[in-house]
CSV table of C-alpha atoms in Angstrom, one decimal:
chain,number,residue,atom,x,y,z
A,1,MET,CA,78.2,110.9,104.5
A,2,SER,CA,79.2,112.0,108.0
A,3,ALA,CA,82.8,111.9,109.3
A,4,ALA,CA,81.9,109.0,111.5
A,5,GLU,CA,80.4,107.0,108.6
A,6,PHE,CA,83.5,107.7,106.5
A,7,SER,CA,85.8,106.7,109.3
A,8,GLU,CA,83.9,103.4,109.7
A,9,ARG,CA,84.2,102.7,106.0
A,10,MET,CA,87.9,103.4,106.1
A,11,ARG,CA,88.3,101.0,109.1
A,12,ARG,CA,86.3,98.3,107.2
A,13,LEU,CA,88.5,98.8,104.2
A,14,GLY,CA,91.6,98.2,106.3
A,15,GLU,CA,90.0,95.0,107.7
A,16,LEU,CA,89.3,93.8,104.1
A,17,VAL,CA,92.9,94.4,103.1
A,18,GLU,CA,94.1,92.4,106.1
A,19,GLU,CA,91.7,89.6,105.2
A,20,VAL,CA,93.0,89.4,101.6
A,21,GLU,CA,96.6,89.6,102.8
A,22,ALA,CA,96.1,86.8,105.3
A,23,GLY,CA,94.0,84.5,103.2
A,24,GLY,CA,95.9,84.1,99.9
A,25,ASP,CA,99.2,82.8,98.7
A,26,ALA,CA,101.8,85.1,97.3
A,27,LYS,CA,101.1,84.1,93.7
A,28,GLN,CA,97.4,84.8,94.0
A,29,LEU,CA,98.0,88.1,95.9
A,30,GLU,CA,100.3,89.7,93.4
A,31,PRO,CA,97.6,90.4,90.7
A,32,VAL,CA,95.3,91.7,93.4
A,33,ARG,CA,98.0,94.1,94.6
A,34,ALA,CA,98.7,95.2,91.1
A,35,LEU,CA,95.0,95.9,90.5
A,36,VAL,CA,94.8,97.9,93.7
A,37,ARG,CA,97.9,99.9,92.8
A,38,ALA,CA,96.5,100.7,89.3
A,39,VAL,CA,93.1,101.8,90.7
A,40,LEU,CA,94.8,104.0,93.3
A,41,GLU,CA,97.1,105.6,90.7
A,42,VAL,CA,94.1,106.4,88.5
A,43,HIS,CA,92.2,107.9,91.5
A,44,ARG,CA,95.3,109.9,92.5
A,45,GLU,CA,95.6,111.5,89.0
A,46,GLY,CA,91.9,112.2,88.9
A,47,LEU,CA,92.1,113.9,92.3
A,48,ARG,CA,95.1,115.9,91.2
A,49,ASP,CA,93.3,117.1,88.1
A,50,ALA,CA,90.2,117.9,90.0
A,51,LEU,CA,92.2,120.0,92.5
A,52,ALA,CA,93.9,121.8,89.6
A,53,VAL,CA,90.5,122.6,87.9
A,54,ALA,CA,89.1,123.8,91.2
A,55,GLY,CA,92.1,125.9,91.9
A,56,ASP,CA,91.9,127.5,88.5
A,57,ALA,CA,88.2,128.3,88.7
A,58,THR,CA,87.5,131.8,87.4
A,59,GLU,CA,86.3,134.8,89.3
A,60,GLY,CA,88.5,134.2,92.4
A,61,GLY,CA,86.4,131.3,93.6
A,62,GLY,CA,89.0,128.7,93.0
A,63,GLU,CA,90.6,128.9,96.4
A,64,ARG,CA,87.2,129.0,98.2
A,65,LEU,CA,86.2,125.9,96.2
A,66,VAL,CA,89.4,124.0,97.2
A,67,ARG,CA,88.9,125.1,100.9
A,68,ALA,CA,85.3,123.8,100.7
A,69,LEU,CA,86.5,120.5,99.3
A,70,VAL,CA,89.2,120.1,101.9
A,71,GLU,CA,86.7,120.7,104.7
A,72,ARG,CA,84.7,117.5,103.7
A,73,PRO,CA,86.1,114.6,105.8
A,74,SER,CA,85.9,112.1,103.0
A,75,ILE,CA,87.7,114.4,100.5
A,76,ARG,CA,90.3,115.5,103.1
A,77,SER,CA,91.1,111.8,103.8
A,78,LEU,CA,91.5,110.9,100.2
A,79,LEU,CA,93.8,113.9,99.6
A,80,LEU,CA,95.9,113.0,102.6
A,81,PHE,CA,96.0,109.3,101.5
A,82,HIS,CA,97.3,110.3,98.1
A,83,ASP,CA,99.6,113.0,99.5
A,84,LEU,CA,97.7,115.7,97.6
A,85,HIS,CA,96.4,117.8,100.5
A,86,PRO,CA,97.0,121.5,99.6
A,87,ASP,CA,98.0,122.5,103.1
A,88,ALA,CA,101.3,121.7,104.8
A,89,LEU,CA,101.3,119.5,107.9
A,90,ALA,CA,102.3,122.5,110.0
A,91,THR,CA,99.2,124.5,108.8
A,92,ARG,CA,96.9,121.5,109.5
A,93,VAL,CA,98.3,121.0,113.0
A,94,GLU,CA,97.9,124.7,113.8
A,95,ARG,CA,94.4,124.6,112.5
A,96,ALA,CA,93.7,121.5,114.7
A,97,VAL,CA,95.2,123.2,117.8
A,98,GLY,CA,93.0,126.3,117.2
A,99,ALA,CA,89.9,124.1,116.7
A,100,ALA,CA,90.7,122.3,119.9
A,101,ASN,CA,91.1,125.5,121.9
A,102,ASP,CA,87.8,126.7,120.5
A,103,ALA,CA,85.9,123.5,121.0
A,104,ALA,CA,87.0,122.7,124.5
A,105,ARG,CA,85.9,126.1,125.9
A,106,VAL,CA,88.1,125.8,129.0
A,107,GLU,CA,90.6,128.1,130.6
A,108,ALA,CA,93.5,125.8,129.6
A,109,ARG,CA,95.2,126.6,126.2
A,110,ALA,CA,97.1,124.5,123.7
A,111,ALA,CA,100.0,125.8,121.6
A,112,LEU,CA,102.1,124.1,119.0
A,113,GLU,CA,105.7,124.3,120.3
A,114,HIS,CA,107.6,122.4,117.6
A,115,LEU,CA,106.9,120.3,114.5
A,116,ASP,CA,109.7,117.8,113.7
A,117,HIS,CA,108.7,115.9,110.5
A,118,GLU,CA,105.5,114.2,111.6
A,119,ARG,CA,105.9,114.7,115.3
A,120,ALA,CA,103.8,117.6,116.6
A,121,ILE,CA,104.8,118.8,120.1
A,122,VAL,CA,102.0,120.7,121.7
A,123,ARG,CA,102.0,122.3,125.2
A,124,ILE,CA,98.9,122.7,127.3
A,125,SER,CA,99.0,125.3,130.0
A,126,GLY,CA,96.8,127.1,132.4
A,127,GLY,CA,93.5,126.0,133.9
A,128,THR,CA,92.8,123.2,136.2
A,129,ALA,CA,93.9,119.6,135.7
A,130,ALA,CA,90.4,118.7,134.6
A,131,ALA,CA,90.3,121.5,132.0
A,132,GLN,CA,93.7,120.4,130.7
A,133,GLY,CA,92.5,116.8,130.4
A,134,LEU,CA,89.4,117.9,128.5
A,135,LEU,CA,91.6,120.0,126.2
A,136,GLU,CA,94.0,117.1,125.7
A,137,ARG,CA,91.2,114.8,124.6
A,138,THR,CA,89.7,117.4,122.3
A,139,LEU,CA,93.2,118.1,120.8
A,140,ALA,CA,93.7,114.4,120.1
A,141,ARG,CA,90.3,114.3,118.2
A,142,THR,CA,91.0,117.5,116.2
A,143,VAL,CA,94.5,116.5,115.2
A,144,ASP,CA,93.1,113.1,114.1
A,145,GLU,CA,90.6,115.0,112.0
A,146,HIS,CA,92.8,117.7,110.5
A,147,ALA,CA,96.3,116.0,110.5
A,148,PRO,CA,96.0,112.2,110.9
A,149,ASP,CA,99.5,111.9,109.6
A,150,ALA,CA,100.9,113.8,112.6
A,151,GLU,CA,102.2,112.1,115.7
A,152,LEU,CA,100.8,114.1,118.6
A,153,VAL,CA,103.0,114.6,121.7
A,154,VAL,CA,101.3,116.6,124.5
A,155,LEU,CA,103.3,118.4,127.2
A,156,GLY,CA,102.3,120.1,130.4
A,157,VAL,CA,99.1,118.2,131.3
A,158,GLU,CA,98.8,117.8,135.1
A,159,ALA,CA,97.4,114.7,136.5
A,160,ALA,CA,93.8,115.3,137.8
A,161,ALA,CA,93.4,115.0,141.5
A,162,PRO,CA,91.3,112.1,142.6
A,163,VAL,CA,87.6,112.9,143.0
A,164,ASN,CA,85.9,111.9,146.2
A,165,LEU,CA,82.3,111.1,145.5
A,166,ILE,CA,79.6,111.1,148.0
A,167,PRO,CA,77.8,107.8,148.0
A,168,VAL,CA,74.2,108.0,146.6
A,169,SER,CA,73.0,106.4,149.8
A,170,ARG,CA,74.1,109.5,151.7
A,171,LEU,CA,72.3,111.8,149.3
A,172,VAL,CA,68.9,110.2,149.5
A,173,ALA,CA,67.0,111.3,152.6
A,174,ARG,CA,64.7,109.1,154.4
A,175,ALA,CA,61.4,110.3,155.7
A,176,GLY,CA,62.0,112.4,158.8
A,177,GLY,CA,65.4,113.7,157.6
A,178,ALA,CA,67.6,110.7,158.4
A,179,THR,CA,70.0,109.5,155.8
A,180,ARG,CA,70.5,105.9,154.8
């Protein structure tokens, strides 16, 4: 399953929860809530045990196995949901900043300045305003992928100068060299 497909399924799950919450009375909803809590507790313990087994794998492959699991968007999301992700928030935000710098491939650079609980303050510097804007959008995507539990605050992005476009009619030449 791709990250986009998984994200869509999670969005749909949220919609279904909202529908159930909006459509029933409190007496009917309580058994549903208890059922969901019980299922989630079972899943959390199963995931916790799976991580422990993966981490204890013999021949030094345990850490590689856990890393491989965490790189899968669906598994990463489940671990984050159950507060079982093996990496601290700071590590995940740093990884996201690095991934954004690599992916944007612009002269602007992002750096984590401070992490205060869930609030990640990242400064973008260098490059043109357009490069900074591209990096900012890339950063928002990578933080959402690696650390969706972080609140991203971006500093230092300059407003892009307005772009003056040449109308298409001036670009299309008529026969004889005249413009429209």
